[in-house]
mmCIF file of C-alpha atoms in Angstrom:
data_model
loop_
_atom_site.group_PDB
_atom_site.id
_atom_site.type_symbol
_atom_site.label_atom_id
_atom_site.label_comp_id
_atom_site.label_asym_id
_atom_site.label_seq_id
_atom_site.Cartn_x
_atom_site.Cartn_y
_atom_site.Cartn_z
ATOM 1 C CA MET A 1 14.276 185.856 159.618
ATOM 2 C CA ARG A 2 14.953 183.259 157.189
ATOM 3 C CA ALA A 3 16.799 180.077 158.360
ATOM 4 C CA ALA A 4 17.376 176.759 157.013
ATOM 5 C CA VAL A 5 16.318 174.348 159.888
ATOM 6 C CA LEU A 6 16.918 170.642 160.448
ATOM 7 C CA GLU A 7 13.564 169.152 161.632
ATOM 8 C CA GLU A 8 14.515 165.408 161.333
ATOM 9 C CA PHE A 9 17.837 163.588 160.982
ATOM 10 C CA GLY A 10 18.213 162.240 157.398
ATOM 11 C CA SER A 11 16.041 164.708 155.956
ATOM 12 C CA PRO A 12 16.544 167.926 153.938
ATOM 13 C CA LEU A 13 16.716 171.420 155.840
ATOM 14 C CA VAL A 14 13.730 173.332 155.502
ATOM 15 C CA LEU A 15 13.985 177.055 154.743
ATOM 16 C CA THR A 16 11.386 178.799 156.767
ATOM 17 C CA ASP A 17 10.768 181.940 158.911
ATOM 18 C CA VAL A 18 11.843 181.706 162.938
ATOM 19 C CA GLU A 19 12.252 184.399 165.484
ATOM 20 C CA LYS A 20 15.189 186.665 165.168
ATOM 21 C CA PRO A 21 17.521 186.309 167.941
ATOM 22 C CA VAL A 22 18.412 189.008 170.437
ATOM 23 C CA ALA A 23 21.949 189.504 171.806
ATOM 24 C CA GLY A 24 22.385 188.494 175.392
ATOM 25 C CA PRO A 25 24.702 189.478 177.735
ATOM 26 C CA GLY A 26 28.310 188.762 176.382
ATOM 27 C CA GLN A 27 26.955 188.124 172.945
ATOM 28 C CA VAL A 28 26.646 190.093 169.706
ATOM 29 C CA LEU A 29 23.831 190.024 167.124
ATOM 30 C CA VAL A 30 25.645 189.225 163.840
ATOM 31 C CA ARG A 31 23.952 189.753 160.545
ATOM 32 C CA VAL A 32 25.369 186.598 158.550
ATOM 33 C CA ARG A 33 26.829 186.986 155.287
ATOM 34 C CA ALA A 34 28.287 183.785 154.462
ATOM 35 C CA SER A 35 28.404 180.285 155.995
ATOM 36 C CA GLY A 36 31.140 177.686 155.355
ATOM 37 C CA VAL A 37 30.027 174.109 154.824
ATOM 38 C CA ASN A 38 32.106 171.422 156.532
ATOM 39 C CA PRO A 39 31.910 167.581 156.310
ATOM 40 C CA LEU A 40 30.512 167.736 159.696
ATOM 41 C CA ASP A 41 27.616 169.653 158.702
ATOM 42 C CA THR A 42 26.442 166.955 156.439
ATOM 43 C CA LYS A 43 27.033 164.182 158.888
ATOM 44 C CA ILE A 44 24.958 166.177 161.579
ATOM 45 C CA ARG A 45 22.177 166.518 159.188
ATOM 46 C CA ALA A 46 22.340 162.732 158.451
ATOM 47 C CA GLY A 47 22.374 161.804 162.104
ATOM 48 C CA ARG A 48 25.767 160.495 162.133
ATOM 49 C CA ALA A 49 27.432 162.738 164.365
ATOM 50 C CA ASP A 50 26.710 161.863 168.056
ATOM 51 C CA HIS A 51 29.777 163.707 169.190
ATOM 52 C CA ALA A 52 28.348 166.914 167.823
ATOM 53 C CA ARG A 53 25.409 166.513 170.662
ATOM 54 C CA ARG A 54 22.833 168.330 168.064
ATOM 55 C CA THR A 55 19.193 168.545 169.484
ATOM 56 C CA LEU A 56 16.131 169.052 166.923
ATOM 57 C CA PRO A 57 14.826 171.209 165.472
ATOM 58 C CA ALA A 58 18.076 173.083 164.830
ATOM 59 C CA ILE A 59 19.730 175.411 162.680
ATOM 60 C CA LEU A 60 23.344 173.978 161.452
ATOM 61 C CA GLY A 61 26.288 175.729 160.170
ATOM 62 C CA LEU A 62 29.356 175.997 162.096
ATOM 63 C CA ASP A 63 31.297 178.724 160.215
ATOM 64 C CA LEU A 64 30.277 182.233 159.932
ATOM 65 C CA ALA A 65 31.243 185.743 158.415
ATOM 66 C CA GLY A 66 29.223 188.652 158.823
ATOM 67 C CA VAL A 67 28.455 192.151 160.500
ATOM 68 C CA VAL A 68 27.808 192.917 164.168
ATOM 69 C CA GLU A 69 24.266 194.449 164.139
ATOM 70 C CA GLU A 70 24.262 194.980 167.974
ATOM 71 C CA THR A 71 26.199 194.149 171.190
ATOM 72 C CA GLY A 72 24.742 192.683 174.519
ATOM 73 C CA ALA A 73 25.862 193.629 177.884
ATOM 74 C CA GLY A 74 29.396 193.263 178.947
ATOM 75 C CA VAL A 75 30.573 192.965 175.326
ATOM 76 C CA ASP A 76 33.947 194.947 174.948
ATOM 77 C CA GLY A 77 36.104 195.252 171.641
ATOM 78 C CA LEU A 78 33.280 195.127 169.377
ATOM 79 C CA ALA A 79 30.658 197.392 168.008
ATOM 80 C CA PRO A 80 27.946 197.596 165.376
ATOM 81 C CA GLY A 81 29.467 197.696 162.026
ATOM 82 C CA ASP A 82 32.293 195.501 162.733
ATOM 83 C CA GLU A 83 32.964 192.750 160.051
ATOM 84 C CA VAL A 84 33.658 189.613 162.011
ATOM 85 C CA PHE A 85 34.175 185.762 161.607
ATOM 86 C CA GLY A 86 34.564 182.611 163.542
ATOM 87 C CA MET A 87 33.217 179.169 164.262
ATOM 88 C CA THR A 88 30.052 180.020 166.195
ATOM 89 C CA GLY A 89 27.514 177.369 166.587
ATOM 90 C CA GLY A 90 25.799 174.295 164.795
ATOM 91 C CA VAL A 91 26.403 171.890 167.508
ATOM 92 C CA GLY A 92 25.194 171.059 170.742
ATOM 93 C CA ASP A 93 22.506 173.705 171.725
ATOM 94 C CA VAL A 94 24.083 176.529 170.015
ATOM 95 C CA PRO A 95 22.283 177.639 166.920
ATOM 96 C CA GLY A 96 24.321 177.794 163.612
ATOM 97 C CA SER A 97 25.057 180.280 160.875
ATOM 98 C CA LEU A 98 22.654 179.012 158.262
ATOM 99 C CA ALA A 99 20.176 182.076 159.172
ATOM 100 C CA GLU A 100 20.115 185.604 158.268
ATOM 101 C CA TYR A 101 21.137 186.646 161.866
ATOM 102 C CA ALA A 102 22.967 184.770 164.698
ATOM 103 C CA ALA A 103 23.291 185.785 168.488
ATOM 104 C CA VAL A 104 27.054 184.907 169.100
ATOM 105 C CA ASP A 105 29.280 184.600 172.216
ATOM 106 C CA ALA A 106 31.645 187.413 171.432
ATOM 107 C CA ARG A 107 34.738 185.241 172.769
ATOM 108 C CA LEU A 108 34.305 183.204 169.789
ATOM 109 C CA LEU A 109 34.633 186.005 167.148
ATOM 110 C CA ALA A 110 37.573 188.159 165.672
ATOM 111 C CA ARG A 111 37.399 190.749 163.074
ATOM 112 C CA LYS A 112 37.492 189.844 159.574
ATOM 113 C CA PRO A 113 40.882 190.007 157.988
ATOM 114 C CA SER A 114 40.445 192.999 155.563
ATOM 115 C CA SER A 115 42.292 190.880 152.673
ATOM 116 C CA LEU A 116 39.637 188.372 152.493
ATOM 117 C CA SER A 117 36.093 188.664 151.288
ATOM 118 C CA PRO A 118 33.133 187.445 153.472
ATOM 119 C CA ARG A 119 33.146 184.222 151.517
ATOM 120 C CA GLU A 120 36.907 183.428 152.015
ATOM 121 C CA ALA A 121 36.478 184.299 155.799
ATOM 122 C CA ALA A 122 33.598 182.006 156.148
ATOM 123 C CA ALA A 123 35.779 179.486 154.666
ATOM 124 C CA LEU A 124 38.421 179.253 157.391
ATOM 125 C CA PRO A 125 37.249 178.960 161.090
ATOM 126 C CA LEU A 126 36.601 175.355 161.752
ATOM 127 C CA VAL A 127 39.500 174.229 159.374
ATOM 128 C CA PHE A 128 41.808 176.885 160.854
ATOM 129 C CA ILE A 129 41.057 176.198 164.317
ATOM 130 C CA THR A 130 41.751 172.491 163.976
ATOM 131 C CA ALA A 131 45.021 173.020 162.123
ATOM 132 C CA TRP A 132 46.248 175.719 164.670
ATOM 133 C CA GLU A 133 45.259 173.365 167.726
ATOM 134 C CA GLY A 134 47.263 170.543 166.433
ATOM 135 C CA LEU A 135 50.148 172.064 164.931
ATOM 136 C CA VAL A 136 50.774 175.096 167.173
ATOM 137 C CA ASP A 137 48.874 174.089 170.583
ATOM 138 C CA ARG A 138 49.935 170.543 170.580
ATOM 139 C CA ALA A 139 53.105 170.103 168.380
ATOM 140 C CA ARG A 140 54.696 173.468 168.851
ATOM 141 C CA VAL A 141 55.777 173.514 165.272
ATOM 142 C CA ARG A 142 58.857 175.873 164.629
ATOM 143 C CA ALA A 143 61.395 176.629 162.274
ATOM 144 C CA GLY A 144 63.964 173.895 161.406
ATOM 145 C CA GLN A 145 61.467 171.089 161.685
ATOM 146 C CA ARG A 146 60.253 168.863 159.000
ATOM 147 C CA VAL A 147 56.369 168.587 159.014
ATOM 148 C CA LEU A 148 54.204 165.949 157.058
ATOM 149 C CA VAL A 149 50.686 166.947 156.381
ATOM 150 C CA HIS A 150 48.405 164.001 155.241
ATOM 151 C CA GLY A 151 45.588 165.168 153.106
ATOM 152 C CA GLY A 152 47.428 168.591 152.183
ATOM 153 C CA ALA A 153 44.909 169.614 149.384
ATOM 154 C CA GLY A 154 42.022 168.974 151.807
ATOM 155 C CA GLY A 155 39.978 171.516 153.843
ATOM 156 C CA ILE A 156 42.132 171.261 156.996
ATOM 157 C CA GLY A 157 45.088 170.187 155.212
ATOM 158 C CA HIS A 158 45.699 172.934 152.934
ATOM 159 C CA VAL A 159 45.302 175.202 155.775
ATOM 160 C CA ALA A 160 47.862 173.306 157.810
ATOM 161 C CA VAL A 161 50.553 173.518 155.167
ATOM 162 C CA GLN A 162 50.052 177.433 155.170
ATOM 163 C CA ILE A 163 50.553 177.574 158.943
ATOM 164 C CA ALA A 164 53.439 175.413 159.156
ATOM 165 C CA ARG A 165 55.112 177.267 156.493
ATOM 166 C CA ALA A 166 54.388 180.565 158.176
ATOM 167 C CA ARG A 167 55.968 179.256 161.225
ATOM 168 C CA GLY A 168 59.259 178.338 159.202
ATOM 169 C CA ALA A 169 58.926 174.706 159.043
ATOM 170 C CA GLU A 170 59.827 172.609 156.085
ATOM 171 C CA VAL A 171 56.534 171.090 154.930
ATOM 172 C CA PHE A 172 55.856 167.914 152.909
ATOM 173 C CA ALA A 173 52.077 166.737 152.243
ATOM 174 C CA THR A 174 50.530 163.773 150.795
ATOM 175 C CA ALA A 175 47.890 164.162 148.238
ATOM 176 C CA SER A 176 46.260 162.008 145.342
ATOM 177 C CA THR A 177 47.751 162.308 141.975
ATOM 178 C CA PRO A 178 45.152 164.915 140.671
ATOM 179 C CA ARG A 179 45.660 167.036 143.706
ATOM 180 C CA LEU A 180 49.383 167.213 143.747
ATOM 181 C CA ASP A 181 49.483 170.473 141.859
ATOM 182 C CA VAL A 182 47.471 172.244 144.514
ATOM 183 C CA VAL A 183 49.934 171.085 147.358
ATOM 184 C CA GLY A 184 52.791 172.444 145.341
ATOM 185 C CA ARG A 185 51.260 175.745 144.808
ATOM 186 C CA LEU A 186 50.780 176.009 148.708
ATOM 187 C CA GLY A 187 54.658 175.613 148.907
ATOM 188 C CA ALA A 188 54.836 172.120 150.135
ATOM 189 C CA THR A 189 56.950 169.135 148.696
ATOM 190 C CA ALA A 190 54.129 167.059 147.383
ATOM 191 C CA ILE A 191 54.157 163.460 147.918
ATOM 192 C CA ASP A 192 51.700 161.013 145.895
ATOM 193 C CA ARG A 193 49.879 158.852 148.394
ATOM 194 C CA THR A 194 48.782 156.475 145.407
ATOM 195 C CA THR A 195 52.241 155.599 144.287
ATOM 196 C CA THR A 196 54.422 155.863 147.124
ATOM 197 C CA THR A 197 54.842 153.840 150.441
ATOM 198 C CA VAL A 198 55.642 155.101 153.759
ATOM 199 C CA ASP A 199 59.061 153.749 153.996
ATOM 200 C CA GLU A 200 59.907 155.237 150.496
ATOM 201 C CA TYR A 201 58.956 158.822 151.409
ATOM 202 C CA VAL A 202 60.354 158.643 154.688
ATOM 203 C CA ALA A 203 63.619 157.402 153.129
ATOM 204 C CA GLU A 204 63.538 159.927 150.454
ATOM 205 C CA HIS A 205 62.519 163.266 152.432
ATOM 206 C CA THR A 206 64.181 162.559 155.717
ATOM 207 C CA GLY A 207 66.877 159.947 155.177
ATOM 208 C CA GLY A 208 64.876 157.300 157.153
ATOM 209 C CA GLU A 209 64.863 159.459 160.300
ATOM 210 C CA GLY A 210 61.223 160.221 160.124
ATOM 211 C CA PHE A 211 59.440 163.638 160.417
ATOM 212 C CA ASP A 212 59.430 165.756 163.211
ATOM 213 C CA VAL A 213 55.806 166.445 163.078
ATOM 214 C CA VAL A 214 53.049 164.312 161.438
ATOM 215 C CA PHE A 215 49.399 165.695 161.104
ATOM 216 C CA ASP A 216 46.826 163.395 160.243
ATOM 217 C CA THR A 217 43.635 164.896 158.679
ATOM 218 C CA VAL A 218 42.204 161.576 157.287
ATOM 219 C CA GLY A 219 42.158 159.122 159.984
ATOM 220 C CA GLY A 220 41.859 155.277 159.804
ATOM 221 C CA ALA A 221 44.789 153.661 157.904
ATOM 222 C CA VAL A 222 46.556 156.952 157.464
ATOM 223 C CA LEU A 223 46.798 157.572 161.180
ATOM 224 C CA ASP A 224 48.433 154.134 161.488
ATOM 225 C CA ALA A 225 51.031 155.263 158.582
ATOM 226 C CA SER A 226 51.749 158.262 160.680
ATOM 227 C CA PHE A 227 52.884 156.364 163.635
ATOM 228 C CA THR A 228 55.512 154.672 161.278
ATOM 229 C CA ALA A 229 56.549 158.009 159.649
ATOM 230 C CA VAL A 230 57.477 159.930 162.703
ATOM 231 C CA ARG A 231 60.786 160.720 164.076
ATOM 232 C CA THR A 232 62.250 158.420 166.807
ATOM 233 C CA GLY A 233 62.559 160.087 170.087
ATOM 234 C CA THR A 234 61.257 163.742 169.510
ATOM 235 C CA GLY A 235 58.490 163.182 166.924
ATOM 236 C CA HIS A 236 54.830 164.083 167.622
ATOM 237 C CA VAL A 237 51.917 162.771 165.690
ATOM 238 C CA VAL A 238 48.644 164.713 165.782
ATOM 239 C CA SER A 239 45.357 163.913 164.372
ATOM 240 C CA ALA A 240 42.043 165.535 163.901
ATOM 241 C CA LEU A 241 40.266 161.962 163.240
ATOM 242 C CA GLY A 242 41.900 159.673 165.758
ATOM 243 C CA TRP A 243 38.546 157.934 166.728
ATOM 244 C CA GLY A 244 39.270 154.452 165.553
ATOM 245 C CA THR A 245 41.067 151.418 167.042
ATOM 246 C CA HIS A 246 44.764 151.628 166.566
ATOM 247 C CA SER A 247 47.975 149.723 167.462
ATOM 248 C CA LEU A 248 50.171 152.231 169.414
ATOM 249 C CA ALA A 249 53.216 149.897 169.103
ATOM 250 C CA PRO A 250 54.986 151.527 166.093
ATOM 251 C CA LEU A 251 54.514 154.994 168.120
ATOM 252 C CA SER A 252 55.632 153.442 171.213
ATOM 253 C CA PHE A 253 58.853 151.862 169.889
ATOM 254 C CA ARG A 254 59.994 155.124 168.276
ATOM 255 C CA GLY A 255 59.536 156.762 171.619
ATOM 256 C CA ALA A 256 57.184 159.350 169.903
ATOM 257 C CA SER A 257 54.226 161.181 171.250
ATOM 258 C CA TYR A 258 50.643 161.412 169.960
ATOM 259 C CA SER A 259 47.742 164.155 170.651
ATOM 260 C CA GLY A 260 44.172 164.051 169.550
ATOM 261 C CA ILE A 261 42.278 167.171 168.601
ATOM 262 C CA PHE A 262 38.261 167.730 169.454
ATOM 263 C CA THR A 263 37.964 171.496 168.121
ATOM 264 C CA LEU A 264 34.201 171.201 169.218
ATOM 265 C CA LEU A 265 34.814 171.248 172.899
ATOM 266 C CA PRO A 266 34.490 175.066 173.613
ATOM 267 C CA LEU A 267 31.104 174.980 171.753
ATOM 268 C CA LEU A 268 29.732 172.037 173.521
ATOM 269 C CA THR A 269 31.017 172.880 177.029
ATOM 270 C CA GLY A 270 31.237 176.567 177.018
ATOM 271 C CA ARG A 271 35.208 176.397 178.430
ATOM 272 C CA GLY A 272 37.979 177.702 176.294
ATOM 273 C CA ARG A 273 36.005 179.856 174.117
ATOM 274 C CA GLU A 274 38.207 182.832 174.602
ATOM 275 C CA HIS A 275 41.088 180.748 173.085
ATOM 276 C CA HIS A 276 38.998 180.279 169.706
ATOM 277 C CA GLY A 277 38.886 184.012 169.467
ATOM 278 C CA GLU A 278 42.529 184.202 170.011
ATOM 279 C CA ILE A 279 43.072 181.710 167.116
ATOM 280 C CA MET A 280 40.663 183.574 164.609
ATOM 281 C CA ARG A 281 42.752 186.554 165.426
ATOM 282 C CA GLU A 282 45.993 184.820 164.434
ATOM 283 C CA ALA A 283 44.332 183.805 161.265
ATOM 284 C CA ALA A 284 43.226 187.395 160.494
ATOM 285 C CA ALA A 285 46.941 188.350 161.143
ATOM 286 C CA LEU A 286 48.381 185.482 158.696
ATOM 287 C CA ALA A 287 45.794 186.373 156.189
ATOM 288 C CA ASP A 288 46.587 190.174 156.230
ATOM 289 C CA ALA A 289 50.231 189.244 156.027
ATOM 290 C CA GLY A 290 49.771 187.424 152.833
ATOM 291 C CA ALA A 291 50.553 183.875 154.445
ATOM 292 C CA LEU A 292 46.971 182.290 154.331
ATOM 293 C CA ARG A 293 44.433 181.989 151.846
ATOM 294 C CA PRO A 294 41.522 179.593 151.793
ATOM 295 C CA LEU A 295 40.798 177.451 148.561
ATOM 296 C CA LEU A 296 37.157 178.049 147.259
ATOM 297 C CA ASP A 297 35.034 176.124 145.187
ATOM 298 C CA PRO A 298 33.901 178.285 142.496
ATOM 299 C CA ARG A 299 30.275 177.396 142.736
ATOM 300 C CA ARG A 300 27.663 179.649 144.476
ATOM 301 C CA PHE A 301 25.002 178.702 146.847
ATOM 302 C CA THR A 302 22.190 180.126 149.009
ATOM 303 C CA LEU A 303 19.995 179.392 151.829
ATOM 304 C CA SER A 304 17.536 178.228 149.231
ATOM 305 C CA ASP A 305 19.754 175.579 147.885
ATOM 306 C CA VAL A 306 21.384 174.379 151.002
ATOM 307 C CA ALA A 307 20.794 170.738 150.062
ATOM 308 C CA ASP A 308 22.836 171.199 146.631
ATOM 309 C CA ALA A 309 25.875 172.642 148.882
ATOM 310 C CA HIS A 310 25.657 169.682 151.273
ATOM 311 C CA ALA A 311 25.517 167.271 148.120
ATOM 312 C CA ALA A 312 28.539 168.939 146.429
ATOM 313 C CA VAL A 313 30.270 168.342 149.952
ATOM 314 C CA GLU A 314 29.266 164.516 150.072
ATOM 315 C CA SER A 315 30.059 163.790 146.424
ATOM 316 C CA GLY A 316 33.817 164.560 146.979
ATOM 317 C CA THR A 317 33.764 166.750 144.031
ATOM 318 C CA ALA A 318 34.356 170.179 145.501
ATOM 319 C CA GLN A 319 37.703 171.830 144.563
ATOM 320 C CA GLY A 320 37.813 173.991 147.552
ATOM 321 C CA LYS A 321 35.615 175.054 150.376
ATOM 322 C CA ILE A 322 31.859 175.089 149.689
ATOM 323 C CA VAL A 323 30.439 178.464 150.887
ATOM 324 C CA ILE A 324 26.908 179.475 151.255
ATOM 325 C CA ASP A 325 25.902 183.172 150.481
ATOM 326 C CA VAL A 326 23.461 184.193 153.294
ATOM 327 C CA GLY A 327 23.055 188.106 153.390
#
């Protein structure tokens, strides 16, 4: 089969012929139709993602949508011909989705929502799992709460807005001036992060009380701002990028709580993979109920021009998720 292979960190991926995988016990062989590109993919390629524990040579690509070709021993609930999607590899020693076929742990997969194309489905897994783990697994977002999403027009952020709204919360989201309309179309109250201070938007939208849940998808100074925007006593800050050095004093003085998210753990450790499959089934249900739609960049890429797709992500010019057509 053809695959885009990373042979050396910092170098372009090489399109080459490799051995077609075989579905082992608990696995299904998937004919890949689309592979979503995440910023993490470009960091792995550059050698700037030690936490992904990638060894070379490697097939990258975390997100996948495709069709089951065959099932290994012990697989129930999936059969040849089923359209599936999930976050299935690309880190640790697990081959990714930038290949014509992938042998995938069946626990990581769910059936593709009928309302989404393969390209749309491939755009969802990493960002949806991250948002769900933060908002639902950690913060237990529910109706009646005020939720603030930092980076509401971004990959994780635009999905987080939709999840929080689907669970009945009142949602607010920060964005840069040119992206405020995206946040508004998603149904959140847009906050211009370039012109409004934390104190100003906390006062305007919560009467100075703070938000019940603050979801940080940016990290750095934005996580620090989250600690001052959260509600006293019962507030909960969740971050997908809480990897820096931060003062916890503002959070502690509010008696609020904090949770970090590390979405790669099931792929790296083998533990908790069933839950990722469960989360993907939640994504499919929301999509088919009309409550979830990924934003896609209109540009089209194939395995032959993965380098261009990665460059589009790195440039920050993407207007939605970059997806590579594989099959």
